[in-house]
XYZ file of C-alpha atoms in Angstrom:
93
model
C 0.000 0.000 0.000
C 1.353 3.409 -1.011
C 1.518 6.201 1.508
C 0.386 9.595 0.397
C 2.933 12.415 0.521
C 2.502 14.967 3.264
C -0.270 17.307 2.190
C -0.357 20.967 3.069
C -3.595 22.081 4.764
C -5.550 24.769 2.859
C -5.456 27.147 5.853
C -2.505 27.929 8.133
C -2.059 29.782 11.390
C 0.359 32.679 11.695
C 3.111 30.411 13.025
C 2.625 27.813 10.282
C 2.482 30.494 7.571
C 5.666 32.139 8.833
C 7.459 28.811 8.732
C 6.011 28.067 5.268
C 7.386 31.276 3.726
C 10.609 31.259 5.735
C 10.006 34.399 7.804
C 9.632 34.971 11.513
C 6.253 35.426 13.186
C 7.046 39.042 14.007
C 8.114 39.790 10.418
C 4.878 38.327 9.090
C 2.859 40.287 11.661
C 4.648 43.480 10.612
C 3.936 42.781 6.936
C 0.287 42.189 7.833
C 0.084 45.380 9.876
C 1.598 47.422 7.014
C -0.662 45.639 4.495
C 2.378 44.491 2.509
C 2.153 40.775 3.198
C -0.063 37.957 1.980
C -3.822 38.197 2.505
C -4.972 37.024 5.907
C -8.128 36.899 7.989
C -9.167 36.742 11.617
C -11.278 33.938 13.026
C -11.911 33.611 16.752
C -9.157 36.147 17.427
C -6.488 34.194 15.535
C -4.766 35.123 12.286
C -5.090 32.641 9.427
C -3.719 32.456 5.876
C -4.866 30.483 2.844
C -1.962 28.566 1.313
C -3.017 29.746 -2.151
C -2.635 33.361 -0.966
C 0.809 32.611 0.479
C 1.905 31.045 -2.810
C 0.501 33.961 -4.834
C 2.263 36.490 -2.589
C 5.578 34.644 -2.914
C 5.187 34.522 -6.707
C 4.481 38.256 -6.755
C 7.575 38.946 -4.675
C 9.704 36.872 -7.039
C 8.342 38.566 -10.159
C 9.164 41.995 -8.698
C 12.821 41.018 -8.228
C 15.226 41.868 -11.055
C 17.171 38.644 -10.465
C 14.030 36.633 -11.191
C 12.424 38.838 -13.849
C 14.787 39.620 -16.765
C 12.609 42.549 -17.859
C 13.584 44.395 -14.661
C 17.318 43.674 -14.937
C 19.125 47.045 -15.100
C 22.199 45.468 -16.699
C 20.166 44.609 -19.823
C 19.503 48.266 -20.652
C 21.562 49.681 -23.522
C 24.585 51.694 -22.495
C 24.076 55.436 -22.383
C 26.612 57.651 -24.156
C 28.982 59.506 -21.874
C 28.625 63.205 -21.551
C 31.740 65.229 -22.009
C 32.654 67.817 -19.413
C 33.918 70.108 -22.153
C 30.481 70.422 -23.692
C 29.362 72.749 -20.939
C 28.862 76.321 -21.977
C 30.857 78.726 -19.777
C 28.842 81.254 -17.830
C 28.629 84.709 -19.393
C 31.017 87.185 -17.814
């Protein structure tokens, strides 16, 4: 008989979500307070996260990083021509 792989529950507590995304509880609480973190909700005074929202937030964070998204890589921009210092017009005397 085959054993099923460990399945992730659809809803996680704050502690479980922090461990899932590799952040501390306090960092995740700060992100929640500043409305910068994954979507969450309160139930019976406890903070919960849907795993789908955690995954979507992580994907959004990765796509906003220039190391993950080549379109944001500043080293791919064409080189700008150098400006010469001699091209400045001297002030009128």
